[in-house]
Short mmCIF file of C-alpha atoms in Angstrom, two decimals:
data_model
loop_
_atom_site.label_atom_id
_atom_site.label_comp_id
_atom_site.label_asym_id
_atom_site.label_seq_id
_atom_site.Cartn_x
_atom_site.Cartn_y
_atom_site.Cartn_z
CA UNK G 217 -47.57 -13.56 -17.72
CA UNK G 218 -47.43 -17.78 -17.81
CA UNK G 219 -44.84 -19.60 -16.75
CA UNK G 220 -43.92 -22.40 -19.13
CA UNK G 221 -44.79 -25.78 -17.92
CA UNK G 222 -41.88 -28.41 -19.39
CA UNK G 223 -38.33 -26.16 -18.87
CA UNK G 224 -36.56 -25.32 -22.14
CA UNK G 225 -33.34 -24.47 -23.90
CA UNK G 226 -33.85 -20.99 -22.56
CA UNK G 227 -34.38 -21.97 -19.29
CA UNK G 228 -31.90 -23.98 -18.27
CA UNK G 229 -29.44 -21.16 -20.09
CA UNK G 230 -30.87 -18.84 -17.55
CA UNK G 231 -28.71 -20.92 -14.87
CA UNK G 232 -25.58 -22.08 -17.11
CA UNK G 233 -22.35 -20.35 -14.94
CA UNK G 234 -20.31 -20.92 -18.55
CA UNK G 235 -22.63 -18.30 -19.82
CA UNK G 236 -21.85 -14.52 -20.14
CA UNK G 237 -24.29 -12.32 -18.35
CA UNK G 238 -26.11 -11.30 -21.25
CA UNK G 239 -26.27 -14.49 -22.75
CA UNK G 240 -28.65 -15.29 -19.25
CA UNK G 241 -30.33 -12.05 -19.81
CA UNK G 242 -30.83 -13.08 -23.76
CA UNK G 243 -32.51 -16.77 -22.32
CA UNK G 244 -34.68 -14.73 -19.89
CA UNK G 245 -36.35 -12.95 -22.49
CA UNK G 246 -36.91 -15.48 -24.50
CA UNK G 247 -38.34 -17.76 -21.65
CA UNK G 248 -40.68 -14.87 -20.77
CA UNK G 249 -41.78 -14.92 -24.63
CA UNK G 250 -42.37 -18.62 -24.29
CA UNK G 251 -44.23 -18.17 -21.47
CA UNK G 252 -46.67 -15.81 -23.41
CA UNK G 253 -48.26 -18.73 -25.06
CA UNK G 254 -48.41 -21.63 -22.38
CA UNK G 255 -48.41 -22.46 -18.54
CA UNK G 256 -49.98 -21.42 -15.57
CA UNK G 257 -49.31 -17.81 -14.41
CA UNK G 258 -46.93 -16.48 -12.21
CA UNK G 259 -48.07 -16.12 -8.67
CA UNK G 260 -49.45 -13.03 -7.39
CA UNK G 261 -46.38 -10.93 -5.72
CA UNK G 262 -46.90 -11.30 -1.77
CA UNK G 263 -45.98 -8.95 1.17
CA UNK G 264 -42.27 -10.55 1.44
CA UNK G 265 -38.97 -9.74 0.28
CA UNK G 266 -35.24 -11.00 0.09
CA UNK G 267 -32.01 -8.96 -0.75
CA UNK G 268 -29.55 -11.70 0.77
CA UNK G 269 -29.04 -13.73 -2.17
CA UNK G 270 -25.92 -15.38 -2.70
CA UNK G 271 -25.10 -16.17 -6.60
CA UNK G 272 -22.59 -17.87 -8.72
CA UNK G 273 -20.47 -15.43 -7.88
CA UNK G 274 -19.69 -16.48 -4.43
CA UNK G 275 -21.10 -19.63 -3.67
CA UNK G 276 -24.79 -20.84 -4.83
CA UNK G 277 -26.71 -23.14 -7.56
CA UNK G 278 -28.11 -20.13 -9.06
CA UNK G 279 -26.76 -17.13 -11.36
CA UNK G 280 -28.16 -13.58 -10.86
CA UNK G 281 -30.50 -14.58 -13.40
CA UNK G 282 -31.85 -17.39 -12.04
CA UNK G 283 -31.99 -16.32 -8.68
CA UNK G 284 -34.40 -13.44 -9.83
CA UNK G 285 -36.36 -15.85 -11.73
CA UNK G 286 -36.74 -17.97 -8.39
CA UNK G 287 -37.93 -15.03 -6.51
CA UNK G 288 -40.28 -14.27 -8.84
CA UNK G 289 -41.89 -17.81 -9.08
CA UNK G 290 -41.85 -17.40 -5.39
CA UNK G 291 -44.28 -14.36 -5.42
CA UNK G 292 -41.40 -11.50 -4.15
CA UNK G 293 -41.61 -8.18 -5.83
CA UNK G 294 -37.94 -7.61 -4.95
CA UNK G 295 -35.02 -9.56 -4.25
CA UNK G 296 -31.14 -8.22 -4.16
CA UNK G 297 -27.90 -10.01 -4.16
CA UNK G 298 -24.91 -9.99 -1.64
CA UNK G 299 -22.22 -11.96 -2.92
CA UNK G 300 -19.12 -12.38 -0.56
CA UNK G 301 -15.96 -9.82 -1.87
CA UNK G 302 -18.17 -9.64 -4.93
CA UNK G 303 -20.26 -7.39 -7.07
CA UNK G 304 -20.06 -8.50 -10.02
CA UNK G 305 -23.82 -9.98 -10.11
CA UNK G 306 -25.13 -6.49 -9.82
CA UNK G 307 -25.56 -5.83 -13.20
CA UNK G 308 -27.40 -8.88 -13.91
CA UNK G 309 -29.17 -9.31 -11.09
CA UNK G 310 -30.47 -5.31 -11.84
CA UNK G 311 -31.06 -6.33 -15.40
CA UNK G 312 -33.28 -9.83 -14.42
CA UNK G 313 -35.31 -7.91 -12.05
CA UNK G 314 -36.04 -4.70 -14.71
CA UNK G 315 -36.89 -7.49 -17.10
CA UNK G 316 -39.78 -9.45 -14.71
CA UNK G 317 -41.26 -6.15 -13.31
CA UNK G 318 -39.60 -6.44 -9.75
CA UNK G 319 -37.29 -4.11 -7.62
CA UNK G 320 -33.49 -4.76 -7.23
CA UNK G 321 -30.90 -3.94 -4.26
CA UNK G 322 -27.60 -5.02 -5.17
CA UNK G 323 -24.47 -4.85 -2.62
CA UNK G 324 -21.91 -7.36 -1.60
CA UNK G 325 -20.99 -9.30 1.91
CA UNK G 326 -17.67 -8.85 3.22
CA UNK G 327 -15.75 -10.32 7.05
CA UNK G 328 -14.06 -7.72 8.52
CA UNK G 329 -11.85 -6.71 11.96
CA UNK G 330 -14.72 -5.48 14.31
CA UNK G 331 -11.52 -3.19 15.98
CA UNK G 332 -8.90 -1.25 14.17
CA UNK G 333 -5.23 -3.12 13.23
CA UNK G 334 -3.83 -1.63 16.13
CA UNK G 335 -6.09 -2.82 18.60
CA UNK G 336 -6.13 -5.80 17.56
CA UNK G 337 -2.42 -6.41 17.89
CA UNK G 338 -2.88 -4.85 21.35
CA UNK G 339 -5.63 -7.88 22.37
CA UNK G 340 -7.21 -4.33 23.49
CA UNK G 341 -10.63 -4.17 21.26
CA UNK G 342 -13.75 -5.10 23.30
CA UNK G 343 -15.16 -7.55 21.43
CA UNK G 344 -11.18 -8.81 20.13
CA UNK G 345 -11.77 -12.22 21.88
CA UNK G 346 -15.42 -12.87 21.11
CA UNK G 347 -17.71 -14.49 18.40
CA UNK G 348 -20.09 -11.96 17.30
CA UNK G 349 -21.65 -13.16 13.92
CA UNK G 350 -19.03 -15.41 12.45
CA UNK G 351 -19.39 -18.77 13.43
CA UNK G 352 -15.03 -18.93 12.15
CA UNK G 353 -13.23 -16.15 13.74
CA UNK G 354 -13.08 -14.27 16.93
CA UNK G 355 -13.21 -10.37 16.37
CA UNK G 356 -14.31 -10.70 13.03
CA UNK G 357 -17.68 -9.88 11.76
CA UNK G 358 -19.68 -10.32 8.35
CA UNK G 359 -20.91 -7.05 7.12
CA UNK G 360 -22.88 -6.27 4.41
CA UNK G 361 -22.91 -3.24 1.97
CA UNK G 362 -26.53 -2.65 0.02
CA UNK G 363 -27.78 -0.35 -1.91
CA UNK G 364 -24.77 -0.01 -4.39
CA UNK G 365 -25.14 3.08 -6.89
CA UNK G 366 -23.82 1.05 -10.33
CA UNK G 367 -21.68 4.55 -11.05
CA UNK G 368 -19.59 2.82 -8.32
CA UNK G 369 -18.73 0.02 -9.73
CA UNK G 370 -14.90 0.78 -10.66
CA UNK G 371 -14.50 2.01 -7.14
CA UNK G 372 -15.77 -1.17 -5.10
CA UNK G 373 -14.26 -3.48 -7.80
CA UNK G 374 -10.92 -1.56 -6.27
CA UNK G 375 -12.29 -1.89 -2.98
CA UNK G 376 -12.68 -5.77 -3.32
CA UNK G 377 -10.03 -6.95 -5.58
CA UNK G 378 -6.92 -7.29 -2.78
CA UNK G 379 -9.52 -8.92 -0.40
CA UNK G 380 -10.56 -11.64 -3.30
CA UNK G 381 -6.85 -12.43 -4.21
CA UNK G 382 -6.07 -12.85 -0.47
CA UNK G 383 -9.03 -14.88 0.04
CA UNK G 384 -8.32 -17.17 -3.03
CA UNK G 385 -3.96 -17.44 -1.73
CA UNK G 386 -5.59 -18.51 2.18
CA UNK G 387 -7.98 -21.04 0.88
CA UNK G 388 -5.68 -22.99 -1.62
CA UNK G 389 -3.75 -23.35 1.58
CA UNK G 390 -6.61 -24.86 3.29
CA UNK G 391 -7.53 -26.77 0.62
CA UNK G 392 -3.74 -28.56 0.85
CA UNK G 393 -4.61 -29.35 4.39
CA UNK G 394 -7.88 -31.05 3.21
CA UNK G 395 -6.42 -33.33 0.47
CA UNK G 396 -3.52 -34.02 3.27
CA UNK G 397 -6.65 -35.29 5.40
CA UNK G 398 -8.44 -37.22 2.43
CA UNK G 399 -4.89 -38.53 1.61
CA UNK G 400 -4.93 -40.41 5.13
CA UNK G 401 -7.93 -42.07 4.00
CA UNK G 402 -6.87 -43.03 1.03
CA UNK G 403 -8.97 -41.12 -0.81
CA UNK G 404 -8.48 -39.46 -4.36
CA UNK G 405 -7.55 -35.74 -3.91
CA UNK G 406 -9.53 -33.02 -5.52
CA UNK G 407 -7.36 -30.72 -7.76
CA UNK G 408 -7.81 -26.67 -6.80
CA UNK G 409 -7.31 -25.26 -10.46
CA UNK G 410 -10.29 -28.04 -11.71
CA UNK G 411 -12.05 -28.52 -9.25
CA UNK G 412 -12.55 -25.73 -6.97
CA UNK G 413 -11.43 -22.55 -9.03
CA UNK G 414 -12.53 -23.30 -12.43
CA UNK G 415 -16.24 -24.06 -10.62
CA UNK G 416 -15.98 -20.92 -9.61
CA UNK G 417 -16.60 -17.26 -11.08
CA UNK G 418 -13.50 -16.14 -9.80
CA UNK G 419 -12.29 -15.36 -13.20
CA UNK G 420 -14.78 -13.14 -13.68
CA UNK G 421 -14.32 -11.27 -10.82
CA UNK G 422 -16.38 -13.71 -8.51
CA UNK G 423 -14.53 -15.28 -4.86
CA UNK G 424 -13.44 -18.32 -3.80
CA UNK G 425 -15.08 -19.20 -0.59
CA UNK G 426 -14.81 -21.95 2.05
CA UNK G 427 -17.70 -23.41 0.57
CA UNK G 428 -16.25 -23.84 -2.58
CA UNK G 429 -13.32 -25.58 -1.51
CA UNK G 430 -15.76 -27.93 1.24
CA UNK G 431 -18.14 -28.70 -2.04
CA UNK G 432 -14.95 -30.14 -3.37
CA UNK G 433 -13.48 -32.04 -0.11
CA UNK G 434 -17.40 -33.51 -0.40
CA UNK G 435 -17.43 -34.77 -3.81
CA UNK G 436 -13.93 -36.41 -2.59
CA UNK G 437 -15.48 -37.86 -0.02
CA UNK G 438 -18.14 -38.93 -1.93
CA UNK G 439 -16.22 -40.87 -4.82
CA UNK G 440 -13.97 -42.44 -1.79
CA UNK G 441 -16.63 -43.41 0.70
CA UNK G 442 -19.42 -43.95 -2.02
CA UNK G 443 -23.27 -42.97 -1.14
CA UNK G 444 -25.90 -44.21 1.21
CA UNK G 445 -24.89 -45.52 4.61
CA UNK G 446 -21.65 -46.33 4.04
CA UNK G 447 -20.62 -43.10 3.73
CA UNK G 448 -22.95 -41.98 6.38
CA UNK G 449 -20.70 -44.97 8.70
CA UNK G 450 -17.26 -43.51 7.15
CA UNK G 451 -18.29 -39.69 8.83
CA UNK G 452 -18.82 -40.79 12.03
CA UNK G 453 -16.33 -43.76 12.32
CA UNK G 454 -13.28 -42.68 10.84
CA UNK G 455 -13.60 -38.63 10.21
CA UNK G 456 -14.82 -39.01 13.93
CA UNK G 457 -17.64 -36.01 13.02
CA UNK G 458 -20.65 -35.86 15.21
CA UNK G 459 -23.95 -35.90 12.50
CA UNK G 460 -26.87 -34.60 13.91
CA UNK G 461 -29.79 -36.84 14.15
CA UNK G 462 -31.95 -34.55 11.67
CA UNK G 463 -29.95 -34.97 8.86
CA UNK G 464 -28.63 -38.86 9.31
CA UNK G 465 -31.50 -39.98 7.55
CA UNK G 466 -30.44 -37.46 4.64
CA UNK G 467 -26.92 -38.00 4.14
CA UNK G 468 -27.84 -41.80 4.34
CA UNK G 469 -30.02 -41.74 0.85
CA UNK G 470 -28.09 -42.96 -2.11
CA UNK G 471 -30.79 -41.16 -4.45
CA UNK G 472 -29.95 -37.74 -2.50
CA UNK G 473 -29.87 -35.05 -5.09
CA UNK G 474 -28.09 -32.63 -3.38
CA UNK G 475 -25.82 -34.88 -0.84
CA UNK G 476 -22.78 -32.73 -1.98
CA UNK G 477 -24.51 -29.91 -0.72
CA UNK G 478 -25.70 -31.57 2.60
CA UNK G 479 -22.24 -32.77 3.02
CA UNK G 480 -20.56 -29.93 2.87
CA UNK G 481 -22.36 -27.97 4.84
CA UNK G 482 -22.12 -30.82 7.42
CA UNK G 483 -18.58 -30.25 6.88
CA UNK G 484 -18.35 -26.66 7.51
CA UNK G 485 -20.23 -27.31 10.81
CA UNK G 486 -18.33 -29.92 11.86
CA UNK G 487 -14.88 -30.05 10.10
CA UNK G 488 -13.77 -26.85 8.89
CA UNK G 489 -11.69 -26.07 12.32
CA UNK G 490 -9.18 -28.92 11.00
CA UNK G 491 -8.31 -27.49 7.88
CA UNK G 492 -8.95 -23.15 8.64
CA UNK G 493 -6.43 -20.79 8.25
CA UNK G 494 -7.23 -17.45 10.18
CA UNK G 495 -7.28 -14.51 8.06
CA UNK G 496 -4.52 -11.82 9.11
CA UNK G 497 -3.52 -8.32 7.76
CA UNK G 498 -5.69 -9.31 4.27
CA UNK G 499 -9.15 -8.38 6.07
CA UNK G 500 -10.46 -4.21 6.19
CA UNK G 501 -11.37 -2.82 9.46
CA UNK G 502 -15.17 -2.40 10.04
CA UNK G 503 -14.74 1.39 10.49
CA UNK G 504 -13.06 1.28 7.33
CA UNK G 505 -15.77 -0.58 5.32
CA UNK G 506 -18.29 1.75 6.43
CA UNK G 507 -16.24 4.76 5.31
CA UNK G 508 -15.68 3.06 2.22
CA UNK G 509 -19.55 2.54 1.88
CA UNK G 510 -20.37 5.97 2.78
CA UNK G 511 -18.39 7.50 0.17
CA UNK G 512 -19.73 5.91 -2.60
CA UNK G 513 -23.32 6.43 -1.11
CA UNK G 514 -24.01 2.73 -0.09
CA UNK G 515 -25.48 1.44 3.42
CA UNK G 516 -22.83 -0.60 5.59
CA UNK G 517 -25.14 -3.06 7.80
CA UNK G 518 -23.78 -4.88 10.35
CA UNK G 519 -26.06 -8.84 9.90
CA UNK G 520 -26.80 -9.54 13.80
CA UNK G 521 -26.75 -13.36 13.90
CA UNK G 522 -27.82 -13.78 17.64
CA UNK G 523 -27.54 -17.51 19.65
CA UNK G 524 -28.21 -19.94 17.21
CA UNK G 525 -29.22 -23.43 17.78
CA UNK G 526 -28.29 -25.97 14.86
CA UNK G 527 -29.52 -25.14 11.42
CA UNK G 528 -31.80 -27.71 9.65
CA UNK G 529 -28.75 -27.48 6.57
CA UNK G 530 -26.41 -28.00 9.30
CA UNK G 531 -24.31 -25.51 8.53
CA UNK G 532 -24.06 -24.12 12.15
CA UNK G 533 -24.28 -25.98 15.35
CA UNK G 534 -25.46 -25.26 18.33
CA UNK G 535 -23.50 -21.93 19.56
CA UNK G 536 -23.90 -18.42 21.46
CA UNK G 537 -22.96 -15.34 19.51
CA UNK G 538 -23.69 -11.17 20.14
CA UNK G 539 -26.72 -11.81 22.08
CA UNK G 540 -25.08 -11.63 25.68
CA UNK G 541 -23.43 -8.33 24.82
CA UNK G 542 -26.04 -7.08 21.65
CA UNK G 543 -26.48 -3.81 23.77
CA UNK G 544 -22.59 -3.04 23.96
CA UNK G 545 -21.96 -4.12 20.71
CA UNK G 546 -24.63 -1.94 19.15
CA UNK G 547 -23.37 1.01 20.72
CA UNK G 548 -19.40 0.53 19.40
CA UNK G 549 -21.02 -0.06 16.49
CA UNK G 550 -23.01 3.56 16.39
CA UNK G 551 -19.82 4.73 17.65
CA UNK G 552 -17.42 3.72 14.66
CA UNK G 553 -20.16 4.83 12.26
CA UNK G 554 -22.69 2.14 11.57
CA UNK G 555 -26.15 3.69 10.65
CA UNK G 556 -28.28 -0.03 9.61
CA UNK G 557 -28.73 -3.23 11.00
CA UNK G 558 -29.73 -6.26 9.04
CA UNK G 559 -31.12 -9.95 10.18
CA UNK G 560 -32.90 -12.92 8.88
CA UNK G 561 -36.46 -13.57 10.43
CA UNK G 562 -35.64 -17.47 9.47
CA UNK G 563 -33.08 -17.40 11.81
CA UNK G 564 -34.13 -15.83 14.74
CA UNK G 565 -36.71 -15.97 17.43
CA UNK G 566 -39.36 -13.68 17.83
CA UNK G 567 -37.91 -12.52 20.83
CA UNK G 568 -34.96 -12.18 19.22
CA UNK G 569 -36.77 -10.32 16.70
CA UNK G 570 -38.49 -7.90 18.91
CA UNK G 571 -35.21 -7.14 21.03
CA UNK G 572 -33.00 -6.46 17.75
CA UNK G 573 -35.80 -4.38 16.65
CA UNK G 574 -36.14 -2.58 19.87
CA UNK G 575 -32.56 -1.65 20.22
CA UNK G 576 -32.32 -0.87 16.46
CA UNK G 577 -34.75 1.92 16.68
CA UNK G 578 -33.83 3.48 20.34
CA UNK G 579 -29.96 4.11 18.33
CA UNK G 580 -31.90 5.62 14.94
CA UNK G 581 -30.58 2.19 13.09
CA UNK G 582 -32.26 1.33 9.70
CA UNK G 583 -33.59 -1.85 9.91
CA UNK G 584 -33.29 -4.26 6.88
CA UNK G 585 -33.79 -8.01 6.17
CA UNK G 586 -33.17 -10.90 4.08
CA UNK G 587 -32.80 -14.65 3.93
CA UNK G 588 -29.50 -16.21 3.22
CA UNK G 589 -29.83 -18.31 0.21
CA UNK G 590 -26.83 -20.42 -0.94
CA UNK G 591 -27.82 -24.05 -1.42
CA UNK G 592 -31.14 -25.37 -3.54
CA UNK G 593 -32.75 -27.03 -0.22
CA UNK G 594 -33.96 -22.95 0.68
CA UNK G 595 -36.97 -21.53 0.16
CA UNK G 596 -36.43 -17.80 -0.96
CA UNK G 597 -39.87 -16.89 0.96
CA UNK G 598 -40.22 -15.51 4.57
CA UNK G 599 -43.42 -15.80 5.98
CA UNK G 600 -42.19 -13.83 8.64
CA UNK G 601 -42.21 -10.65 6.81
CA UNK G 602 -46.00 -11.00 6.20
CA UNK G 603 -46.65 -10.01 10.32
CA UNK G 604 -47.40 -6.44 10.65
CA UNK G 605 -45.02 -6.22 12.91
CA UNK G 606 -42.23 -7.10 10.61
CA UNK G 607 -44.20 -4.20 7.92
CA UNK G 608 -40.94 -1.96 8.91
CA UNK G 609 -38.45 -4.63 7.10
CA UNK G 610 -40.64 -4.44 3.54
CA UNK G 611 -40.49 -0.94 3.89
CA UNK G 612 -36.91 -0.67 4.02
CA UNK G 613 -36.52 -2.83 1.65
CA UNK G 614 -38.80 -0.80 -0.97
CA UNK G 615 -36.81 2.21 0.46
CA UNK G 616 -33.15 0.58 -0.30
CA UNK G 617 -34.74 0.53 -3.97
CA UNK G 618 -35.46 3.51 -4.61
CA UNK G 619 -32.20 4.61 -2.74
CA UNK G 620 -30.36 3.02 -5.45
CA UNK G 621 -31.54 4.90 -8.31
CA UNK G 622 -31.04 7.75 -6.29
CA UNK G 623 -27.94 7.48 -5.30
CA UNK G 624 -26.80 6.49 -8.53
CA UNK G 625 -27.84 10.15 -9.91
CA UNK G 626 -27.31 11.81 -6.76
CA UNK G 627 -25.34 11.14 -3.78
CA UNK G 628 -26.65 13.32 -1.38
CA UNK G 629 -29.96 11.17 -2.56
CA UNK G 630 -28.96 8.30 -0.44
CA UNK G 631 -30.86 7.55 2.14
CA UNK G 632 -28.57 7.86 4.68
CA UNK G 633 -26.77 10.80 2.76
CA UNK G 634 -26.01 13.54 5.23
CA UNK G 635 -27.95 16.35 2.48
CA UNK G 636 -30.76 14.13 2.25
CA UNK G 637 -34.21 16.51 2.10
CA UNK G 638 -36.32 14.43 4.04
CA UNK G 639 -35.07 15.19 7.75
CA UNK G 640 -37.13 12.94 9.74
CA UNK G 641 -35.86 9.36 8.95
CA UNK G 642 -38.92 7.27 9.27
CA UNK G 643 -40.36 10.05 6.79
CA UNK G 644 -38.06 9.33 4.55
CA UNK G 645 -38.49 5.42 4.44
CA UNK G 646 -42.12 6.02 3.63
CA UNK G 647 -41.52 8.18 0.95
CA UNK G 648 -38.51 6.31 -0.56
CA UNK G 649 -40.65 2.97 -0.31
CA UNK G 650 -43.68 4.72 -2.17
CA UNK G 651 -41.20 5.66 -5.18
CA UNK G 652 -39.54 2.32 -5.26
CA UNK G 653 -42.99 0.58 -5.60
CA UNK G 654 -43.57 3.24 -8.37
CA UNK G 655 -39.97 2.42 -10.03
CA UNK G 656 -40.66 -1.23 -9.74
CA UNK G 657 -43.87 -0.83 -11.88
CA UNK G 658 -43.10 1.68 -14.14
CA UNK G 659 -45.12 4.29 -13.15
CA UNK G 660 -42.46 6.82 -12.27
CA UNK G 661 -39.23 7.39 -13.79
CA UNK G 662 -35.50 7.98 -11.58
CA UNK G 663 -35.58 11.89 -13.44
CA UNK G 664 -39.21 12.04 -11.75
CA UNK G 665 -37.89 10.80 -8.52
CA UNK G 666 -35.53 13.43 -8.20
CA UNK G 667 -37.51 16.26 -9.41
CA UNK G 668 -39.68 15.20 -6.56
CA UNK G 669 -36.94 15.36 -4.17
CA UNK G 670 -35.07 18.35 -5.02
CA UNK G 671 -38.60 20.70 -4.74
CA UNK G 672 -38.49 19.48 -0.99
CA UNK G 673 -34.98 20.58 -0.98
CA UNK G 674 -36.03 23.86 -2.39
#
């Protein structure tokens, strides 16, 4: 397979938002018949893996479409998308990934109350006034849910649907605030129908997110301030926001391609406070999002974020999270039913690493990975998953494959399912990695799969 050397119609349709899903899928096969005839080949798939995508349908440059294509061109064998209070890229992410011979894992990211309603009323939960891995919110984590059978669908479109509308009702509040601050500049205001929700997917069941409504404070700030260093001057001297040194440089080039980008994630770092509106009653419990994922026979992951110092997209400052209390945290966590831990190797340490690892497999956790990809400065790669030590997280992933074609025939077939043959867990990961490989590549078939399974059930 070559990939085409000059982009064409079809692959610039492969990322058009306006498009409908199989429109993208319709450009992707014919770029991948153009690229029968011309261009140097795609590289060789490497030992790394991502299944934290973000797409169109939350916040990112890239559709499900194009994010596969991206992962491909970046050697993975298997990427998977998480779009906040979304799943509506699962089908096309699934079909993109069928289409260039790679795996798929499909799920969605949702914030939820770490304690129940009641406790939380009470002040009485644990961790009620702590950050754990939300950078916004005290007692409120980001969870994940992976492995999504696509029979489900209906169900976690039900599941997410009051959590989008309350999303989109909180953040067109915010985003008054935020024209009330550009206002005091003097600054045009951004309009939320054009600019915010109609560059959004929400319509087709995607969410409105903070960082849609910060993309559009930047582009305000932008046309106000203008580019280069006066706008770089404006930040610091009348917004009064502290830039770090890293990215001055960056936000002071008036040919910066993606400057709204920079911006705004400058902004959620830095600004976001002023204009935030807690969430209330809207938000799920995390017990409840795990019993929601269990009985459609997903995994619920809790994302440990860990003490972060600022990120080089300066999205997050300098701040302490979980770590000081990972221990106790993990253990509620067991306790309320969480069965799978996720983190980003970009992120973290390898100390970090080796301790969330460490406790992670004393408490039977399944371990997965991923890289957060929203903005087009990322890489989708992570070297860090080609260390040995960090073999585990490709196996999970291959497993979380596999678990999703066999969960979508089968729910005792997930891999956390409670009538799951294999006993032994790390068993099972080796032998649900082997057939997602197979899957991947065509050499085995879902009916196959299960025959295979249901003899050692016999």
């Amino acid at each position: 397979m070559s990939v085409s050397p000059v982009p064409s119609v079809a692959y610039w349709a492969m990322n058009d938002p306006a498009l409908g899903q199989g429109e993208r899928l319709a450009a992707l096969d014919e770029y991948l018949a153009e690229c029968l005839v011309a261009g140097p080949d795609f590289p060789d798939f490497i030992g790394e893996s991502n299944n934290h995508i973000h797409t169109v349908y939350s916040f990112s440059p890239y559709t499900p479409t194009f994010a596969a294509l991206r992962g491909r061109m970046a050697g993975l064998p298997v990427v998977g998308s998480v779009d906040h209070d979304s799943y509506k890229a699962a089908p096309e992410m699934s079909g993109a990934c069928k289409r260039l011979g790679m795996g798929a894992i499909t799920g969605f990211e949702i914030r939820a109350f770490i304690h129940s309603h009641d406790e939380r009323r009470a002040g009485t939960g644990a961790f009620e006034a702590r950050k754990i891995n939300n950078p916004d919110s005290y007692g409120v984590a980001y969870l994940t849910v992976q492995g999504v059978p696509a029979r489900a669908s209906n169900e976690v479109e039900a599941f997410l649907e009051p959590v989008r509308k309350a999303r989109y009702e909180r953040t067109e509040k915010m985003a008054a605030r935020a024209n009330e601050i550009l206002e005091g500049f003097s600054i045009a205001t951004f309009d939320w129908q054009r600019d915010v929700v109609e560059r959004s997917q929400y319509s087709n069941g995607g969410s409105i997110t903070e960082r849609h409504l910060l993309a559009a404070m930047a582009r305000a700030l932008i046309s106000g301030f203008g580019r280069g260093q006066q706008l770089l001057d404006a930040l610091g001297n009348k917004l009064g926001m502290n830039v770090p040194a890293a990215l001055r440089q960056t936000l002071a080039d008036p040919e910066n391609p993606y400057l709204d980008y920079d911006l705004l994630g400058i902004l959620k770092s830095e600004y976001l406070d002023r204009i935030y509106i807690q969430p209330t009653d809207e938000l799920y419990t995390a017990a409840e999002v795990v019993r929601f994922a269990d009985s459609i026979g997903a995994v619920a992951a809790y994302p440990y974020l860990g003490d972060v110092t600022a990120s080089a997209t300066g999205d997050k400052k300098a701040e302490k999270f979980e770590d000081e209390f990972l221990e106790d945290l993990l253990d509620y966590l067991v306790q309320i039913g969480f069965r799978a831990v996720t983190y980003m190797p970009t992120r973290n340490t390898p100390e970090q690493m080796a301790r969330i690892s460490a406790l992670a497999a004393e408490r039977g956790l399944l371990q997965v990975s991923g890289v957060d990809i929203n903005q087009p400065r990322q890489t989708f790669n992570c070297p860090q998953l080609q260390d040995p030590a960090n073999a585990h997280l490709n196996t999970t992933t291959w497993a979380l494959v596999a678990h999703e074609a066999l969960s979508n025939v089968d729910h005792t077939l997930s891999i956390l399912g409670q009538g799951n043959p294999i006993e032994n867990l790390d068993t099972r990961l080796e032998t649900y990695a082997r057939l997602g490989h197979a899957l991947a590549i065509g050499e085995t078939d879902v009916a196959d799969c299960v025959e295979e399974l249901g003899k050692l059930k016999a």
